[in-house]
Amino acid sequence: MKVKTILVSQPEPKVENSPYFELQEKKKVKVDFIPFIHVEGVSGKEVRHQKIDLNKYTAIILTSRNAVDNFFRIADEMRFKVPDSLKYFCQSEAVAYYLQKYVVYRKRKIYVGQRTFTEMSSILKKYKTEKFLLPSSDVLKPEVPNVLNDLKLNWDRGIFYRTVVSDLSHLKDVTYDVLVFFSPSGIKSLFENFPDFKQNETRIAVFGNSTVKAVEDAGLKVDIMAPTPETPSMTMALEKYIDNVNSKK
């Protein structure tokens, strides 16, 4: 079956030159963006109940833009003046770049990883005397605490926001040729919204091994997978698949 419609379970990109828009134009397919999950910040009171005292920390580990937003939101709510001496360890360049929304980049101590959290090990292990805070969601990849504990760092996790299933009832009678997922939470949302979901002719595209496992555990079939050496991005994987099936007579 040819691919004409794709649903990406994330918010629509805010940049005009997104690869998804290029894919849509180039391959003449319709791409919709509807987040299956969203983030809700917890209150400063809840953070205090976790025995998190922002004054104690000399360094902060930021794994996502949500972590950045919610750290500074909580700091503001607690009337905590973030010291200029605070060190920032950002998982990727994208997170470090986003940090500029809150701090003057060139005047802060900012350390940047490559892409995955494991790749941050070489940077983090040089700063074992720091007291680290990890502001995170209630859902945390196992590799994060594993890396920090293996390095024997002095660190605390603070749950600053939660991952919440979005209401998708407006999609009840809508079908797509391809559904695109980036996390196990997206699969959880699919079945919480549609407990009787059957894959039938729908193709499922997934990013990452943990998402593959969630799809298979749910009894569904993975049709499109990224990253791979040949298709390191989801849009490349989608394009390759579309080229293959849409060219068949």
mmCIF file of C-alpha atoms in Angstrom:
data_model
loop_
_atom_site.group_PDB
_atom_site.id
_atom_site.type_symbol
_atom_site.label_atom_id
_atom_site.label_comp_id
_atom_site.label_asym_id
_atom_site.label_seq_id
_atom_site.Cartn_x
_atom_site.Cartn_y
_atom_site.Cartn_z
ATOM 1 C CA MET A 1 0.000 0.000 0.000
ATOM 2 C CA LYS A 2 1.220 3.444 -0.921
ATOM 3 C CA VAL A 3 1.897 6.056 1.759
ATOM 4 C CA LYS A 4 -0.186 9.206 1.443
ATOM 5 C CA THR A 5 -0.679 10.270 5.076
ATOM 6 C CA ILE A 6 1.711 10.318 8.058
ATOM 7 C CA LEU A 7 0.986 11.190 11.689
ATOM 8 C CA VAL A 8 4.014 12.252 13.757
ATOM 9 C CA SER A 9 3.330 11.925 17.493
ATOM 10 C CA GLN A 10 5.201 15.131 18.347
ATOM 11 C CA PRO A 11 4.506 18.881 18.182
ATOM 12 C CA GLU A 12 4.883 20.534 14.790
ATOM 13 C CA PRO A 13 8.441 21.823 14.193
ATOM 14 C CA LYS A 14 8.805 25.576 14.609
ATOM 15 C CA VAL A 15 11.498 25.945 11.960
ATOM 16 C CA GLU A 16 10.511 26.502 8.347
ATOM 17 C CA ASN A 17 13.245 24.269 6.943
ATOM 18 C CA SER A 18 12.263 21.163 8.938
ATOM 19 C CA PRO A 19 13.105 17.908 7.101
ATOM 20 C CA TYR A 20 9.453 16.893 7.611
ATOM 21 C CA PHE A 21 8.232 19.821 5.529
ATOM 22 C CA GLU A 22 10.792 18.957 2.866
ATOM 23 C CA LEU A 23 9.604 15.337 2.915
ATOM 24 C CA GLN A 24 6.001 16.466 2.536
ATOM 25 C CA GLU A 25 6.825 18.663 -0.436
ATOM 26 C CA LYS A 26 9.238 16.270 -2.122
ATOM 27 C CA LYS A 27 7.186 13.078 -1.778
ATOM 28 C CA LYS A 28 3.718 14.666 -2.033
ATOM 29 C CA VAL A 29 2.507 13.150 1.243
ATOM 30 C CA LYS A 30 0.432 14.740 3.994
ATOM 31 C CA VAL A 31 2.255 14.988 7.349
ATOM 32 C CA ASP A 32 0.304 15.909 10.494
ATOM 33 C CA PHE A 33 1.824 16.592 13.923
ATOM 34 C CA ILE A 34 -0.136 15.740 17.068
ATOM 35 C CA PRO A 35 1.721 15.219 20.382
ATOM 36 C CA PHE A 36 0.635 11.972 22.046
ATOM 37 C CA ILE A 37 2.210 13.101 25.315
ATOM 38 C CA HIS A 38 2.858 16.487 26.885
ATOM 39 C CA VAL A 39 4.737 17.873 29.849
ATOM 40 C CA GLU A 40 3.234 19.463 32.954
ATOM 41 C CA GLY A 41 5.447 21.236 35.488
ATOM 42 C CA VAL A 42 5.229 20.306 39.169
ATOM 43 C CA SER A 43 4.956 23.015 41.813
ATOM 44 C CA GLY A 44 7.785 24.423 43.913
ATOM 45 C CA LYS A 45 6.033 22.920 46.928
ATOM 46 C CA GLU A 46 6.315 19.428 45.396
ATOM 47 C CA VAL A 47 9.997 19.997 44.667
ATOM 48 C CA ARG A 48 10.571 21.012 48.325
ATOM 49 C CA HIS A 49 8.845 17.799 49.419
ATOM 50 C CA GLN A 50 11.557 15.943 47.486
ATOM 51 C CA LYS A 51 14.060 17.630 49.839
ATOM 52 C CA ILE A 52 15.629 19.579 46.964
ATOM 53 C CA ASP A 53 17.428 22.711 48.188
ATOM 54 C CA LEU A 54 18.737 24.613 45.154
ATOM 55 C CA ASN A 55 21.391 26.314 47.304
ATOM 56 C CA LYS A 56 23.220 22.987 47.725
ATOM 57 C CA TYR A 57 24.199 22.451 44.100
ATOM 58 C CA THR A 58 27.255 23.625 42.205
ATOM 59 C CA ALA A 59 26.342 22.019 38.879
ATOM 60 C CA ILE A 60 23.208 21.126 36.964
ATOM 61 C CA ILE A 61 22.714 18.392 34.366
ATOM 62 C CA LEU A 62 20.273 19.277 31.582
ATOM 63 C CA THR A 63 19.054 16.500 29.287
ATOM 64 C CA SER A 64 16.344 18.374 27.365
ATOM 65 C CA ARG A 65 14.722 21.738 26.702
ATOM 66 C CA ASN A 66 11.962 20.764 29.133
ATOM 67 C CA ALA A 67 14.604 20.321 31.846
ATOM 68 C CA VAL A 68 15.943 23.812 31.090
ATOM 69 C CA ASP A 69 12.505 25.460 31.167
ATOM 70 C CA ASN A 70 11.390 23.750 34.338
ATOM 71 C CA PHE A 71 14.625 24.313 36.254
ATOM 72 C CA PHE A 72 14.404 28.072 35.717
ATOM 73 C CA ARG A 73 10.640 28.043 36.348
ATOM 74 C CA ILE A 74 11.157 26.368 39.728
ATOM 75 C CA ALA A 75 14.105 28.650 40.560
ATOM 76 C CA ASP A 76 11.857 31.635 39.853
ATOM 77 C CA GLU A 77 8.977 30.195 41.887
ATOM 78 C CA MET A 78 11.305 29.547 44.827
ATOM 79 C CA ARG A 79 12.833 33.027 44.437
ATOM 80 C CA PHE A 80 16.230 31.406 44.048
ATOM 81 C CA LYS A 81 18.798 33.628 42.349
ATOM 82 C CA VAL A 82 20.767 31.301 40.100
ATOM 83 C CA PRO A 83 24.455 32.020 40.843
ATOM 84 C CA ASP A 84 26.814 32.974 38.025
ATOM 85 C CA SER A 85 29.183 30.260 39.262
ATOM 86 C CA LEU A 86 26.710 27.420 38.555
ATOM 87 C CA LYS A 87 28.086 24.933 36.018
ATOM 88 C CA TYR A 88 25.765 23.633 33.275
ATOM 89 C CA PHE A 89 26.266 20.176 31.739
ATOM 90 C CA CYS A 90 24.086 19.879 28.626
ATOM 91 C CA GLN A 91 23.438 16.569 26.902
ATOM 92 C CA SER A 92 23.550 18.063 23.391
ATOM 93 C CA GLU A 93 24.306 21.230 21.466
ATOM 94 C CA ALA A 94 20.573 21.802 20.996
ATOM 95 C CA VAL A 95 20.037 21.870 24.781
ATOM 96 C CA ALA A 96 23.065 24.141 25.300
ATOM 97 C CA TYR A 97 21.841 26.512 22.605
ATOM 98 C CA TYR A 98 18.387 26.623 24.202
ATOM 99 C CA LEU A 99 20.009 27.573 27.522
ATOM 100 C CA GLN A 100 20.685 31.008 26.016
ATOM 101 C CA LYS A 101 17.020 31.771 26.612
ATOM 102 C CA TYR A 102 17.892 32.124 30.319
ATOM 103 C CA VAL A 103 21.620 32.892 30.662
ATOM 104 C CA VAL A 104 24.288 34.915 28.900
ATOM 105 C CA TYR A 105 26.091 32.028 27.248
ATOM 106 C CA ARG A 106 29.617 33.433 27.079
ATOM 107 C CA LYS A 107 29.564 34.384 30.779
ATOM 108 C CA ARG A 108 28.671 30.909 32.091
ATOM 109 C CA LYS A 109 30.495 27.612 32.515
ATOM 110 C CA ILE A 110 28.712 25.380 30.019
ATOM 111 C CA TYR A 111 29.840 21.884 29.040
ATOM 112 C CA VAL A 112 28.263 20.119 26.082
ATOM 113 C CA GLY A 113 27.932 16.418 25.252
ATOM 114 C CA GLN A 114 27.551 14.856 21.823
ATOM 115 C CA ARG A 115 24.075 13.339 21.647
ATOM 116 C CA THR A 116 23.403 10.460 24.052
ATOM 117 C CA PHE A 117 23.704 10.687 27.813
ATOM 118 C CA THR A 118 26.374 7.963 27.892
ATOM 119 C CA GLU A 119 28.558 10.171 25.691
ATOM 120 C CA MET A 120 28.623 12.753 28.505
ATOM 121 C CA SER A 121 30.660 10.424 30.726
ATOM 122 C CA SER A 122 34.022 11.716 29.519
ATOM 123 C CA ILE A 123 33.052 15.277 30.516
ATOM 124 C CA LEU A 124 31.282 14.501 33.795
ATOM 125 C CA LYS A 125 34.076 12.337 35.212
ATOM 126 C CA LYS A 126 36.398 15.352 35.224
ATOM 127 C CA TYR A 127 34.168 17.117 37.776
ATOM 128 C CA LYS A 128 33.763 14.600 40.594
ATOM 129 C CA THR A 129 33.993 17.274 43.289
ATOM 130 C CA GLU A 130 30.783 18.988 42.116
ATOM 131 C CA LYS A 131 27.382 18.546 43.713
ATOM 132 C CA PHE A 132 25.063 17.795 40.769
ATOM 133 C CA LEU A 133 21.330 18.347 40.367
ATOM 134 C CA LEU A 134 19.441 16.479 37.651
ATOM 135 C CA PRO A 135 16.050 18.143 37.040
ATOM 136 C CA SER A 136 13.995 15.544 35.211
ATOM 137 C CA SER A 137 10.607 14.192 34.276
ATOM 138 C CA ASP A 138 8.964 11.413 36.270
ATOM 139 C CA VAL A 139 10.003 9.200 33.330
ATOM 140 C CA LEU A 140 13.782 8.771 33.151
ATOM 141 C CA LYS A 141 15.853 6.581 30.825
ATOM 142 C CA PRO A 142 17.732 3.936 32.870
ATOM 143 C CA GLU A 143 21.058 4.920 31.285
ATOM 144 C CA VAL A 144 20.978 8.303 33.067
ATOM 145 C CA PRO A 145 21.202 7.096 36.706
ATOM 146 C CA ASN A 146 23.401 4.190 35.561
ATOM 147 C CA VAL A 147 26.001 6.555 34.079
ATOM 148 C CA LEU A 148 25.953 8.914 37.088
ATOM 149 C CA ASN A 149 26.256 6.052 39.584
ATOM 150 C CA ASP A 150 29.003 4.306 37.603
ATOM 151 C CA LEU A 151 31.008 7.552 37.720
ATOM 152 C CA LYS A 152 30.373 7.725 41.495
ATOM 153 C CA LEU A 153 29.213 11.333 41.241
ATOM 154 C CA ASN A 154 27.526 13.221 44.066
ATOM 155 C CA TRP A 155 24.118 13.840 42.504
ATOM 156 C CA ASP A 156 20.414 14.187 43.253
ATOM 157 C CA ARG A 157 17.452 13.789 40.977
ATOM 158 C CA GLY A 158 14.598 16.272 41.230
ATOM 159 C CA ILE A 159 11.293 15.598 39.466
ATOM 160 C CA PHE A 160 10.487 19.064 38.094
ATOM 161 C CA TYR A 161 7.881 18.007 35.500
ATOM 162 C CA ARG A 162 5.738 15.054 34.496
ATOM 163 C CA THR A 163 5.031 13.310 31.219
ATOM 164 C CA VAL A 164 1.260 13.178 30.739
ATOM 165 C CA VAL A 165 -0.864 11.306 28.187
ATOM 166 C CA SER A 166 -2.621 13.718 25.805
ATOM 167 C CA ASP A 167 -6.333 13.493 24.941
ATOM 168 C CA LEU A 168 -6.541 12.108 21.398
ATOM 169 C CA SER A 169 -10.297 11.542 21.249
ATOM 170 C CA HIS A 170 -10.505 13.785 18.158
ATOM 171 C CA LEU A 171 -8.558 11.104 16.238
ATOM 172 C CA LYS A 172 -11.097 8.358 16.931
ATOM 173 C CA ASP A 173 -12.391 8.130 13.362
ATOM 174 C CA VAL A 174 -9.199 9.225 11.604
ATOM 175 C CA THR A 175 -6.746 6.805 10.001
ATOM 176 C CA TYR A 176 -3.196 7.338 8.752
ATOM 177 C CA ASP A 177 -0.964 5.210 6.556
ATOM 178 C CA VAL A 178 1.993 5.686 8.930
ATOM 179 C CA LEU A 179 2.168 6.452 12.668
ATOM 180 C CA VAL A 180 5.532 7.760 13.915
ATOM 181 C CA PHE A 181 6.656 7.198 17.530
ATOM 182 C CA PHE A 182 9.743 8.398 19.399
ATOM 183 C CA SER A 183 9.285 6.942 22.888
ATOM 184 C CA PRO A 184 7.520 4.161 24.809
ATOM 185 C CA SER A 185 5.313 6.910 26.307
ATOM 186 C CA GLY A 186 3.829 7.495 22.851
ATOM 187 C CA ILE A 187 2.796 3.833 22.619
ATOM 188 C CA LYS A 188 1.336 4.012 26.123
ATOM 189 C CA SER A 189 -0.699 7.050 25.066
ATOM 190 C CA LEU A 190 -1.953 5.253 21.943
ATOM 191 C CA PHE A 191 -3.447 2.407 23.988
ATOM 192 C CA GLU A 192 -4.732 4.605 26.811
ATOM 193 C CA ASN A 193 -6.647 6.616 24.223
ATOM 194 C CA PHE A 194 -7.601 3.659 22.024
ATOM 195 C CA PRO A 195 -7.558 0.419 24.078
ATOM 196 C CA ASP A 196 -8.922 -1.571 21.115
ATOM 197 C CA PHE A 197 -6.389 -0.264 18.593
ATOM 198 C CA LYS A 198 -5.640 -2.724 15.777
ATOM 199 C CA GLN A 199 -2.729 -2.094 13.438
ATOM 200 C CA ASN A 200 -4.322 -3.620 10.321
ATOM 201 C CA GLU A 201 -2.790 -1.840 7.290
ATOM 202 C CA THR A 202 -1.230 0.976 9.337
ATOM 203 C CA ARG A 203 2.558 1.104 9.161
ATOM 204 C CA ILE A 204 4.420 1.978 12.372
ATOM 205 C CA ALA A 205 7.690 3.946 12.342
ATOM 206 C CA VAL A 206 9.786 4.077 15.510
ATOM 207 C CA PHE A 207 12.913 5.825 16.738
ATOM 208 C CA GLY A 208 15.188 4.027 19.185
ATOM 209 C CA ASN A 209 15.443 0.529 20.628
ATOM 210 C CA SER A 210 13.284 1.241 23.685
ATOM 211 C CA THR A 211 10.442 2.343 21.400
ATOM 212 C CA VAL A 212 10.862 -0.768 19.246
ATOM 213 C CA LYS A 213 10.504 -2.917 22.383
ATOM 214 C CA ALA A 214 7.375 -1.005 23.497
ATOM 215 C CA VAL A 215 5.771 -1.531 20.073
ATOM 216 C CA GLU A 216 6.574 -5.245 20.034
ATOM 217 C CA ASP A 217 5.467 -5.713 23.663
ATOM 218 C CA ALA A 218 2.124 -4.189 22.644
ATOM 219 C CA GLY A 219 1.759 -6.848 19.952
ATOM 220 C CA LEU A 220 2.346 -4.458 17.065
ATOM 221 C CA LYS A 221 4.729 -4.700 14.118
ATOM 222 C CA VAL A 222 7.569 -2.264 13.417
ATOM 223 C CA ASP A 223 7.676 -1.376 9.710
ATOM 224 C CA ILE A 224 10.121 1.556 9.718
ATOM 225 C CA MET A 225 13.078 1.900 12.076
ATOM 226 C CA ALA A 226 15.562 4.680 12.851
ATOM 227 C CA PRO A 227 18.326 5.348 13.536
ATOM 228 C CA THR A 228 20.258 2.914 11.371
ATOM 229 C CA PRO A 229 23.644 3.391 9.670
ATOM 230 C CA GLU A 230 21.799 3.924 6.389
ATOM 231 C CA THR A 231 19.009 6.115 7.785
ATOM 232 C CA PRO A 232 20.231 7.975 10.898
ATOM 233 C CA SER A 233 17.142 10.217 11.059
ATOM 234 C CA MET A 234 13.425 9.454 11.065
ATOM 235 C CA THR A 235 12.776 11.552 7.952
ATOM 236 C CA MET A 236 15.457 9.622 6.045
ATOM 237 C CA ALA A 237 13.884 6.320 7.125
ATOM 238 C CA LEU A 238 10.434 7.536 6.061
ATOM 239 C CA GLU A 239 11.732 8.750 2.704
ATOM 240 C CA LYS A 240 13.431 5.428 1.984
ATOM 241 C CA TYR A 241 10.256 3.518 2.840
ATOM 242 C CA ILE A 242 8.056 5.834 0.751
ATOM 243 C CA ASP A 243 10.413 5.498 -2.222
ATOM 244 C CA ASN A 244 10.147 1.740 -1.918
ATOM 245 C CA VAL A 245 6.352 1.309 -1.562
ATOM 246 C CA ASN A 246 5.104 4.266 -3.616
ATOM 247 C CA SER A 247 7.125 3.226 -6.659
ATOM 248 C CA LYS A 248 5.391 -0.159 -6.841
ATOM 249 C CA LYS A 249 2.633 -0.467 -9.423
#
